[in-house]
Coordinates of C-alpha atoms in Angstrom, one line a residue:
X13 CA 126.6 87.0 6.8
X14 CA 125.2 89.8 5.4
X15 CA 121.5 89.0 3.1
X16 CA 121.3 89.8 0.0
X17 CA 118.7 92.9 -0.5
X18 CA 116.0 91.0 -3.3
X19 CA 114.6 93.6 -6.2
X20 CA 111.0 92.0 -6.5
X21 CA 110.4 93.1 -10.2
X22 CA 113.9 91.9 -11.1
X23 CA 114.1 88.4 -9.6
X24 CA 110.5 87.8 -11.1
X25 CA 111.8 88.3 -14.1
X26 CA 115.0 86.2 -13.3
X27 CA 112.9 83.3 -12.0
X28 CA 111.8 81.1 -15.4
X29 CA 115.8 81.3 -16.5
X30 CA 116.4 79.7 -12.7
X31 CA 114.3 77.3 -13.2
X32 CA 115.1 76.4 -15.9
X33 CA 118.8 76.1 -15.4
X34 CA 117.6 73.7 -12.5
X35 CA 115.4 71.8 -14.5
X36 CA 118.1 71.0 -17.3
X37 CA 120.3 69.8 -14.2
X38 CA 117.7 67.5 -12.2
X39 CA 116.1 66.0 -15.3
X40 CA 119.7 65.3 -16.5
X41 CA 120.1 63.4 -13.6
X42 CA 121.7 65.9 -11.4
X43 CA 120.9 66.7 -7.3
X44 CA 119.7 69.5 -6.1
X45 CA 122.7 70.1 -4.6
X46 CA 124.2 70.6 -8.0
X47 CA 121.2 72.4 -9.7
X48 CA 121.9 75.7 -6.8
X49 CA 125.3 75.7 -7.0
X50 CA 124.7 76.0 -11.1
X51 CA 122.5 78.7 -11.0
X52 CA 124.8 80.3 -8.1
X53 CA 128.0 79.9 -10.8
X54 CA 126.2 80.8 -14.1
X55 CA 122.8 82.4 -13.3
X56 CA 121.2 85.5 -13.7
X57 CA 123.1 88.2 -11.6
X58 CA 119.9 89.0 -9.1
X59 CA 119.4 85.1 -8.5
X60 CA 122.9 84.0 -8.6
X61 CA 123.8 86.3 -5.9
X62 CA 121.1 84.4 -3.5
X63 CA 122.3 81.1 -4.2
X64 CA 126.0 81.9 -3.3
X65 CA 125.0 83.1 0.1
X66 CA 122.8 79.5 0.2
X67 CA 126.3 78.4 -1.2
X68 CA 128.7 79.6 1.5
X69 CA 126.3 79.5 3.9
X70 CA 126.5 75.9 3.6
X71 CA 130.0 74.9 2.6
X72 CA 130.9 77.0 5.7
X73 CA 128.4 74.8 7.9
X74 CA 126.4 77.6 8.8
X75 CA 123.5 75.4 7.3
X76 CA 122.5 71.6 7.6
X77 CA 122.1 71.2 3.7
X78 CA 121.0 73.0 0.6
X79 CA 117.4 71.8 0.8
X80 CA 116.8 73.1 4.6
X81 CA 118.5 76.6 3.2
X82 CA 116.9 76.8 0.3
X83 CA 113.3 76.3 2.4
X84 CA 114.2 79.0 4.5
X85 CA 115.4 81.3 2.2
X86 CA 111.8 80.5 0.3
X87 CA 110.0 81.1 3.3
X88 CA 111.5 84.6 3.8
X89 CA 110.6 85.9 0.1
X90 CA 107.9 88.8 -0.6
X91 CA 104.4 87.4 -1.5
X92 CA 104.8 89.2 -4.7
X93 CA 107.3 86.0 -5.5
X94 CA 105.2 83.1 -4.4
X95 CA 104.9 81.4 -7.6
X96 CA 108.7 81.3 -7.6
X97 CA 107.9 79.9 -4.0
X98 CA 105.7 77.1 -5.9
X99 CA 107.8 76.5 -8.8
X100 CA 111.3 76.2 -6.3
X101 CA 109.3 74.0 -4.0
X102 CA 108.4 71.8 -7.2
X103 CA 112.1 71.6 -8.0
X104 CA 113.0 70.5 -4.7
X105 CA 110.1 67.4 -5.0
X106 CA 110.8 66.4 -8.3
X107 CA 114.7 66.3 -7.2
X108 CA 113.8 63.4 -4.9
X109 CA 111.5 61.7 -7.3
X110 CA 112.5 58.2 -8.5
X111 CA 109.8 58.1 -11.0
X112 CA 111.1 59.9 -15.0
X113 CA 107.9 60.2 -15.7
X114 CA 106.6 62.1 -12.7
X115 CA 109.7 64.1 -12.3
X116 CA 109.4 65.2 -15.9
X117 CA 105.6 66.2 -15.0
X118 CA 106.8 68.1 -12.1
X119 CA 109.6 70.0 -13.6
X120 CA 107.2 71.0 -16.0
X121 CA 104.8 71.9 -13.8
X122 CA 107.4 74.4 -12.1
X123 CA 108.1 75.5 -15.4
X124 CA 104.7 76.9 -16.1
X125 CA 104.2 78.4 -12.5
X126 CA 107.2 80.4 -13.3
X127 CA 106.0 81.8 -16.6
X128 CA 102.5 82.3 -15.7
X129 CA 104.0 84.4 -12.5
X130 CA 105.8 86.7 -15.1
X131 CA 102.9 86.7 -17.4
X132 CA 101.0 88.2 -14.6
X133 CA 103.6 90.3 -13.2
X134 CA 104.1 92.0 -16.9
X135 CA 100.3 92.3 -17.2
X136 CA 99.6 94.0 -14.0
X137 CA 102.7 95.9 -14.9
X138 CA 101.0 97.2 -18.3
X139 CA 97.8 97.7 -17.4
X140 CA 99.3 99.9 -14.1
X141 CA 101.0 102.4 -17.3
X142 CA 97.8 104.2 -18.1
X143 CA 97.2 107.1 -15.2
X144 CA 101.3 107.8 -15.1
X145 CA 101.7 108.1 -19.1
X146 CA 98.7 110.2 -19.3
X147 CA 100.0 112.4 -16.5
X148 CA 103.5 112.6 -18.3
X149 CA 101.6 113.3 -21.2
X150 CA 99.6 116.5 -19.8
X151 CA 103.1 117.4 -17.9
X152 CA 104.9 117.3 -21.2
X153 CA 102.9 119.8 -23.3
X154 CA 99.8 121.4 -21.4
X155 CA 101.8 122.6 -18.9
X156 CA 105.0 124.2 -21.0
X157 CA 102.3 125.6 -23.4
X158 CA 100.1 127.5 -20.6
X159 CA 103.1 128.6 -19.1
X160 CA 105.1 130.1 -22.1
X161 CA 102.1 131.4 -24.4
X162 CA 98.7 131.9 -22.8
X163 CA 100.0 132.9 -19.2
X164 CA 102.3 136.1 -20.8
X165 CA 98.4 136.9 -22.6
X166 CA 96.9 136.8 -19.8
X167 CA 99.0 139.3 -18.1
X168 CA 97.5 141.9 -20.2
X169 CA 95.3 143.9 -19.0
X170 CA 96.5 143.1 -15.0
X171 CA 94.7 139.8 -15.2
X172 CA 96.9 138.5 -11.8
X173 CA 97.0 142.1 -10.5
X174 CA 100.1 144.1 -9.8
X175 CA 102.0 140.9 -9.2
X176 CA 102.0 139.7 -12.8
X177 CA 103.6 136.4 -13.4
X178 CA 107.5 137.7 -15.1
X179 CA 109.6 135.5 -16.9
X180 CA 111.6 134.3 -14.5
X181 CA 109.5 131.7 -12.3
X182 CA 107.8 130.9 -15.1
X183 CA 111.3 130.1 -17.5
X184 CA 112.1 127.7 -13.7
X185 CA 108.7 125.9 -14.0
X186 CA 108.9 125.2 -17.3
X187 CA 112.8 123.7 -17.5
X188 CA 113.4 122.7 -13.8
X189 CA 110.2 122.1 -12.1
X190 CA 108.0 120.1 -15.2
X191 CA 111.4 117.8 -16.7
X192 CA 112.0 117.5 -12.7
X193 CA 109.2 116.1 -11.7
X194 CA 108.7 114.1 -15.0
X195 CA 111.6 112.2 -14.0
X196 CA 110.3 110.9 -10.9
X197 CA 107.6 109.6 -12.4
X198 CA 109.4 108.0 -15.2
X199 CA 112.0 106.5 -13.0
X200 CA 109.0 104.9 -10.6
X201 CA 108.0 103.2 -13.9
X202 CA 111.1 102.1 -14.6
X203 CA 112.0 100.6 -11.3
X204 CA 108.3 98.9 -11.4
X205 CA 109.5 97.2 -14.9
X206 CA 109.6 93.4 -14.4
X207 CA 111.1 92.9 -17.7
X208 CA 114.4 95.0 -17.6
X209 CA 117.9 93.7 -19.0
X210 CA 121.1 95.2 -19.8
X211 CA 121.2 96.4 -23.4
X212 CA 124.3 95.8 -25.2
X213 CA 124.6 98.3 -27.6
X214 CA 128.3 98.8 -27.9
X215 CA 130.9 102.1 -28.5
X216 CA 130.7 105.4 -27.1
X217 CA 128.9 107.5 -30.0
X218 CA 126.9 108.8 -27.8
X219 CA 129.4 110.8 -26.9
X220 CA 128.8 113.1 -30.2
X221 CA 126.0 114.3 -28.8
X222 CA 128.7 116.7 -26.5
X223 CA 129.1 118.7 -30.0
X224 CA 125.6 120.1 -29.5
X225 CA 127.5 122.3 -27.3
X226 CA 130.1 123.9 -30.1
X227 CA 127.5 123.5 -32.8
X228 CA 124.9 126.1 -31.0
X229 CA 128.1 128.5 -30.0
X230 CA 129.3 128.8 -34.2
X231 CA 125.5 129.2 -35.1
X232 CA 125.3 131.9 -32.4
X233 CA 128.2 133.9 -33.5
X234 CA 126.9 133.8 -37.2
X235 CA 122.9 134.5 -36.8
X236 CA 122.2 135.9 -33.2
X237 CA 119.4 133.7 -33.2
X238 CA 119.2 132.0 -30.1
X239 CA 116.0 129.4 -31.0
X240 CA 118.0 128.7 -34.3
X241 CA 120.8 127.5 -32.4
X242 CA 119.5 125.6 -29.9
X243 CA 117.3 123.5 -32.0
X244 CA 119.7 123.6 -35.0
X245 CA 122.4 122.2 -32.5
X246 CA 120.3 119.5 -30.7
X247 CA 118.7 118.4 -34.4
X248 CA 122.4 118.1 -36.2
X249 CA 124.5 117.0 -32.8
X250 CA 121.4 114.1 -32.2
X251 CA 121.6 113.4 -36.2
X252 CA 125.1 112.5 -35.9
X253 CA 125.2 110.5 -32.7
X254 CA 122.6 108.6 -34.4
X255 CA 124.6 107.9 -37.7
X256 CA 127.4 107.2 -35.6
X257 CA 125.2 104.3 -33.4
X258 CA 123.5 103.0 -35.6
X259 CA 125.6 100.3 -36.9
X260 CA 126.3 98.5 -33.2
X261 CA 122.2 99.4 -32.6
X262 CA 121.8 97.1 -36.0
X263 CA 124.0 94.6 -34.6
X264 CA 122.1 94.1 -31.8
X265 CA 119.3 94.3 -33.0
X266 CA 120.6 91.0 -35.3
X267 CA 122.0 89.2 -32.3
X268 CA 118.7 89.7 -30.7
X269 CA 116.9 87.9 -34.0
X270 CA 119.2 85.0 -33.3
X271 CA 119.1 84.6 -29.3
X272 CA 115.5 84.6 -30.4
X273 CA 115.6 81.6 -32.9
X274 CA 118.3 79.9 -31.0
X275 CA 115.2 79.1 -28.6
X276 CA 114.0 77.0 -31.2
X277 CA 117.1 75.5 -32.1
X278 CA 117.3 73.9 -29.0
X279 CA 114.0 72.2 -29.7
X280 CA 115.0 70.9 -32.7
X281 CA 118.3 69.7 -31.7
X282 CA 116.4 67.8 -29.5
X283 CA 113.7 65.7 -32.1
X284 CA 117.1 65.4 -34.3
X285 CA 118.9 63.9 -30.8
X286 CA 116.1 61.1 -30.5
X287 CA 116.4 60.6 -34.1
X288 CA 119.9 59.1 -33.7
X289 CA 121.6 62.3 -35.0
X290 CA 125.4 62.7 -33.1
X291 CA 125.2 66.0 -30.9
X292 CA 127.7 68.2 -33.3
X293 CA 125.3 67.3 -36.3
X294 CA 122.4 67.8 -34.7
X295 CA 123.9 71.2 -33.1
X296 CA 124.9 72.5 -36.4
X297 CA 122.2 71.6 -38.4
X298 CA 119.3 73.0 -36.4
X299 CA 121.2 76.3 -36.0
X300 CA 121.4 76.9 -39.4
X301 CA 118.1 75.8 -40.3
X302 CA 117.5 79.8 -40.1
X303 CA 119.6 82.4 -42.3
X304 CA 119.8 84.6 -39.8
X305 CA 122.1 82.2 -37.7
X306 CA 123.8 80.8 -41.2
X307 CA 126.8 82.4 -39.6
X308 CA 126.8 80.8 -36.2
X309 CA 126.3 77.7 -37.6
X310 CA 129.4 78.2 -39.7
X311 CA 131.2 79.4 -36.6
X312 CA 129.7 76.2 -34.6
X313 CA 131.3 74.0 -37.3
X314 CA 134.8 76.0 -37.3
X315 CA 134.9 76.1 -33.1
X316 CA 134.4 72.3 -33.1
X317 CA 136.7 71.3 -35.4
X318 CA 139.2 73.3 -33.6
X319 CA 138.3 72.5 -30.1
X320 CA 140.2 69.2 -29.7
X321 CA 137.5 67.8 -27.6
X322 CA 136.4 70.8 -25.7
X323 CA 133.2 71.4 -27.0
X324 CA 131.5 73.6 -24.3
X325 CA 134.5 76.1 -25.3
X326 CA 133.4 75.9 -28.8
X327 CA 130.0 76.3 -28.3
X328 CA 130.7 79.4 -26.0
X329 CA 133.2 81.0 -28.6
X330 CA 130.2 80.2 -31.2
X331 CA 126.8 80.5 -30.0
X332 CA 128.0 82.0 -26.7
X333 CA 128.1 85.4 -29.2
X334 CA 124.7 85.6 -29.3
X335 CA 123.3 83.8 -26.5
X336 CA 125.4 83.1 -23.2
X337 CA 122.4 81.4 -21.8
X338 CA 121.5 79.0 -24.8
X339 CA 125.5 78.0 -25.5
X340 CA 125.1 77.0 -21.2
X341 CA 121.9 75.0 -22.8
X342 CA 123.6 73.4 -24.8
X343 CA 126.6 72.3 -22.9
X344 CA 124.2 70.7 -20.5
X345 CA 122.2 69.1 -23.4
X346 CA 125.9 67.7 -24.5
X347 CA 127.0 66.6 -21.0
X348 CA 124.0 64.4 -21.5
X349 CA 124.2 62.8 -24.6
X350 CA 127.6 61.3 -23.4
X351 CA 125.3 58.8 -21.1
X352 CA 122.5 58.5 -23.6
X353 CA 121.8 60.4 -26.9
X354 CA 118.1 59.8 -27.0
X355 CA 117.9 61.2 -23.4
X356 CA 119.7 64.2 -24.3
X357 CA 117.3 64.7 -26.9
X358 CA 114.4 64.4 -24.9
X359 CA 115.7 66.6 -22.4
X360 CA 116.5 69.5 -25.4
X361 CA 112.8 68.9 -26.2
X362 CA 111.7 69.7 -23.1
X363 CA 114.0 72.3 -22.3
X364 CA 113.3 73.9 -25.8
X365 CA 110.0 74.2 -25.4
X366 CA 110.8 76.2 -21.6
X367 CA 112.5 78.4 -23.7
X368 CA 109.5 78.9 -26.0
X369 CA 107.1 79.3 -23.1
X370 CA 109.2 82.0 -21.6
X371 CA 109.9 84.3 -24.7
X372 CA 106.1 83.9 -25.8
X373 CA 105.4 85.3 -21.9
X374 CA 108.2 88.1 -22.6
X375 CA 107.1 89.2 -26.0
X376 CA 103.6 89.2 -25.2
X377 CA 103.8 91.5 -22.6
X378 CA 106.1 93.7 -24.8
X379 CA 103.7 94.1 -27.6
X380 CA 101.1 95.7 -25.2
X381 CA 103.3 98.0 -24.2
X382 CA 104.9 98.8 -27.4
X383 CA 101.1 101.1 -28.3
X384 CA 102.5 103.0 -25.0
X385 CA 106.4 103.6 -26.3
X386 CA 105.0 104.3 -29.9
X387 CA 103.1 107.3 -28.1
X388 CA 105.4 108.5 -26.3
X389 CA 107.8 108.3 -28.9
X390 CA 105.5 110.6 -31.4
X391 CA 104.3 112.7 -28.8
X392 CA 107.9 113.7 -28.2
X393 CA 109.5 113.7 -31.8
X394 CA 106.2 115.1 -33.7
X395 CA 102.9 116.3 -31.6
X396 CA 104.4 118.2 -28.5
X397 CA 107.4 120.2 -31.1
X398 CA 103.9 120.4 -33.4
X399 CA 101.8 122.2 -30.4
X400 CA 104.5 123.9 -28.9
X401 CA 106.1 125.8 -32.6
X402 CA 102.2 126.6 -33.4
X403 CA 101.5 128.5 -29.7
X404 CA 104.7 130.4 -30.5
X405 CA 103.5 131.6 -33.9
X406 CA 100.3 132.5 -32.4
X407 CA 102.4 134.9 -29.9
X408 CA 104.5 136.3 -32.3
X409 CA 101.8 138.8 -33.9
X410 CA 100.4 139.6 -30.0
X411 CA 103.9 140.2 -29.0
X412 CA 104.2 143.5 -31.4
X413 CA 101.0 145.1 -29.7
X414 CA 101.3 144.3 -26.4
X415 CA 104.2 144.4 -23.4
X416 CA 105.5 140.7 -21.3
X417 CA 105.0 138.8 -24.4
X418 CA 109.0 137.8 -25.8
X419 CA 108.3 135.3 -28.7
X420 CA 111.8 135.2 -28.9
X421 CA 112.5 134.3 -25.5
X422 CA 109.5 132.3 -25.6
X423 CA 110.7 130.1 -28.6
X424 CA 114.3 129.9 -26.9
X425 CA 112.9 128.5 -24.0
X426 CA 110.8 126.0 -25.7
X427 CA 113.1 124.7 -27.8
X428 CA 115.7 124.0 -25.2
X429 CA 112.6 121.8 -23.3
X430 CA 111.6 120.2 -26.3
X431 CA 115.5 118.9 -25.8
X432 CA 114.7 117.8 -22.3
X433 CA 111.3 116.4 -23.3
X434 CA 113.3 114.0 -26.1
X435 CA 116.1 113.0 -23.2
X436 CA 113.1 112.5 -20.6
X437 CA 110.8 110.2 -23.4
X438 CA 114.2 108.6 -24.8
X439 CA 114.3 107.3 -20.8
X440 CA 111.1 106.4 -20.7
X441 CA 110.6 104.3 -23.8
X442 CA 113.9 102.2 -23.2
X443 CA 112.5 101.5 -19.8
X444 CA 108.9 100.2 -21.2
X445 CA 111.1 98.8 -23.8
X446 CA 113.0 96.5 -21.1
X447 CA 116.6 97.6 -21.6
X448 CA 117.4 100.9 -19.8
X449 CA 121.2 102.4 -20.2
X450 CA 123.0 105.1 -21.3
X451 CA 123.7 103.9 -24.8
X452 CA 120.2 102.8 -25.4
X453 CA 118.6 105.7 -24.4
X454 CA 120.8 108.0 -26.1
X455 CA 119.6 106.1 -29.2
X456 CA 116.9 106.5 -28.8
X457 CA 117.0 109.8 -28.6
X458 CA 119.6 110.6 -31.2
X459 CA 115.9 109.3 -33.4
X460 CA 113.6 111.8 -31.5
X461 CA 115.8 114.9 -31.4
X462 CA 116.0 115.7 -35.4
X463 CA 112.6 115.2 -36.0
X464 CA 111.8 117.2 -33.0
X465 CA 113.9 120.1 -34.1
X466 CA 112.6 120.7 -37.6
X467 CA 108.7 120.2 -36.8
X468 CA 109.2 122.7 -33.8
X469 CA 111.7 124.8 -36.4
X470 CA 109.0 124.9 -39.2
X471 CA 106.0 125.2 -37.1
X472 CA 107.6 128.3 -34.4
X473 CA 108.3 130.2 -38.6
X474 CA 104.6 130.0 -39.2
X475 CA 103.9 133.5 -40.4
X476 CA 100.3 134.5 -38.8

């Protein structure tokens, strides 16, 4: 059989929701046996692919148990994952422990090895940022405005000779070579990001952005002016796909609020469970202790009333909307209370406060890179259309007196990098930011490009 290829950064990342899932199932009772196959049917998709191969691998006899393929497969990870070694090795003890007490101490333990991996994984991670953002930085605005304004000045006079520097390589440097190798080092940052997941903005508004096309042909026709139309274009087309997104970016942004507090409701389902609460009370009354989740907790009431018994299916139809992962929580936390309430609850305490652990490790790794994005962000919307317009107005007068200086062409040119540089940042922040995609990072830039377009517009109409 054929081994699964393992992405480092994204099994890291994966490895505190594993652990998890196998904590839930061992200190419900469950074997390990049980606590792979669960993360093999409803884990994350790096981790659950692994633990199907462990899977077949033994239903097909090919291995003498789970535990002897689950050491192996350990034994065979990168040392970049060996506190997911510790933690899975911890799991496997505490599965064979007859003691609650120590087997509660032990899951925990793995617990916090898993976080504290992550925590340092998204640390080294934040603090590697610096030389690679600066060098975008310098790449995305030294560089275009040497090569369009003070280069064509220095040609005066035969500064470089007889060979003077035309338009041509330079126009390739600064829209193919620069955005080209920007990308690489964009997408190396990406691919180092321990803390990526899918973003699930929904629609296709993006897809407005295609009249940016149409939209600089009309303005063409009507005013000749070529850096007019390309900025006009990218700021209205950009405008649009952002009016057009933002509603489904709001709504994720809102199911993001509650997969957030849902964390807590599981804690407080739990100190309600040992209270003697029944699980549907408990369940409904910690998730709408919050008015953000008023509404699940509405739907969690209307899904069990209607589920005739079922109530994993209602909790997936209700707080499955905004958190697949916490609605699997809490099925396990209700599979438990039908041996013992009080040890359900004590279990949601426990696995509540996992939760907390994990998203305090998650965010605070987020907010030291949100100075980074922020930058970027402003570099790309505001300073670098700021610099860029303001070289152009400075070339404008020189251009009248002297020959190889096109402020036109020049201002053409920028403004149709200044599109690229929004495109290139709108990647980059939605990769610091943890959720690369095509939707996210067209909303993002659908918020740079307007901005962009009148600061470069105003500032390239400065009259010297």
């Amino acid at each position: 059989m054929k081994t699964h290829k393992i992405n480092r950064t994204a099994f890291m990342n994966e490895a505190p929701t594993v652990v998890g899932m196998m904590s839930v199932v061992i200190e419900g009772g469950g074997s390990l046996d049980t606590a792979v196959r669960d993360v093999a049917l409803n884990g994350p998709a790096q981790s659950s692919a692994i633990f199907r191969e462990m899977v077949s691998k033994v239903d097909t006899r090919a291995a003498l148990d789970i535990k002897t393929e689950l050491t192996d497969r350990l034994s065979a990870l990168p040392s970049g994952l060996a506190p997911f070694r510790r933690s899975m090795h911890m799991i496997a003890a505490a599965s064979e422990s007859v003691d609650c007490a120590e087997k509660k101490r032990m899951l925990g333990d793995a617990s916090d090895m898993s976080v504290n991996g992550l925590k340092e994984a998204g640390e080294a991670y934040s603090s590697s940022l610096n030389t690679p953002c600066m060098v975008i930085f310098g790449l995305g605005i030294m560089i275009p405005m040497v090569m369009m304004s003070i280069l064509p000045m220095m040609n005066i006079g035969g500064m470089f000779g007889s060979s003077a520097i035309g338009a041509g390589p330079i126009t390739l440097i600064t829209l193919v070579v620069v955005p080209c190798v920007m990308l690489g080092v964009i997408l190396s940052i990406r691919n180092r990001n321990p803390f990526s997941y899918p973003s699930d903005i929904q629609g296709r508004g993006y897809l407005v952005m295609i009249a940016a096309a149409p939209v600089a042909a009309a303005i063409w026709c009507f005013t000749g002016d070529a850096p007019l139309s390309v900025s006009a274009s990218a700021g209205v087309a950009g405008l649009a796909a952002f009016v057009a997104m933002f509603p489904s970016a709001n709504a994720e942004r809102r199911r993001r609020m509650q997969e957030h507090l849902l964390n807590d409701a599981v804690f407080e389902t739990g100190n309600r469970l040992v209270a003697g609460e029944s699980f549907e009370a408990a369940v409904t009354a910690a998730v709408g202790m919050r008015k953000e989740c008023l509404s699940l907790a509405d739907s969690v009431t209307r899904e069990m009333s209607l589920c005739r018994g079922d109530v994993c299916s209602a909790l997936a139809a209700s707080i499955g909307k905004a958190s697949p992962r916490v609605a699997e929580v809490f099925c396990d936390i209700y599979r438990s209370s039908l041996r013992n309430v009080r040890d359900a609850g004590r279990l949601a305490i426990s696995v509540g406060r996992q939760l907390q652990d994990q998203e305090s490790a998650r965010k605070g790794i987020q907010n030291k890179l949100k100075s980074m994005t922020d930058m970027m962000t402003g570099t790309s919307a505001v300073f670098a259309p700021l610099v860029l317009g303001m070289s152009v107005s400075m070339l404008a007068p020189i251009s009248k007196i002297m020959e190889g200086a096109d402020a036109v062409g020049t201002s053409s040119i920028l403004a149709a990098y200044l599109v690229e540089l929004c495109v290139l940042m709108a990647v980059l922040t939605s990769s610091l930011g943890g959720c690369p995609g095509i939707r996210e990072t067209a909303y993002r830039a659908s918020m740079m490009l307007p901005a962009s377009s009148v600061v470069f517009f105003l500032c390239s109409n400065i009259s010297l």
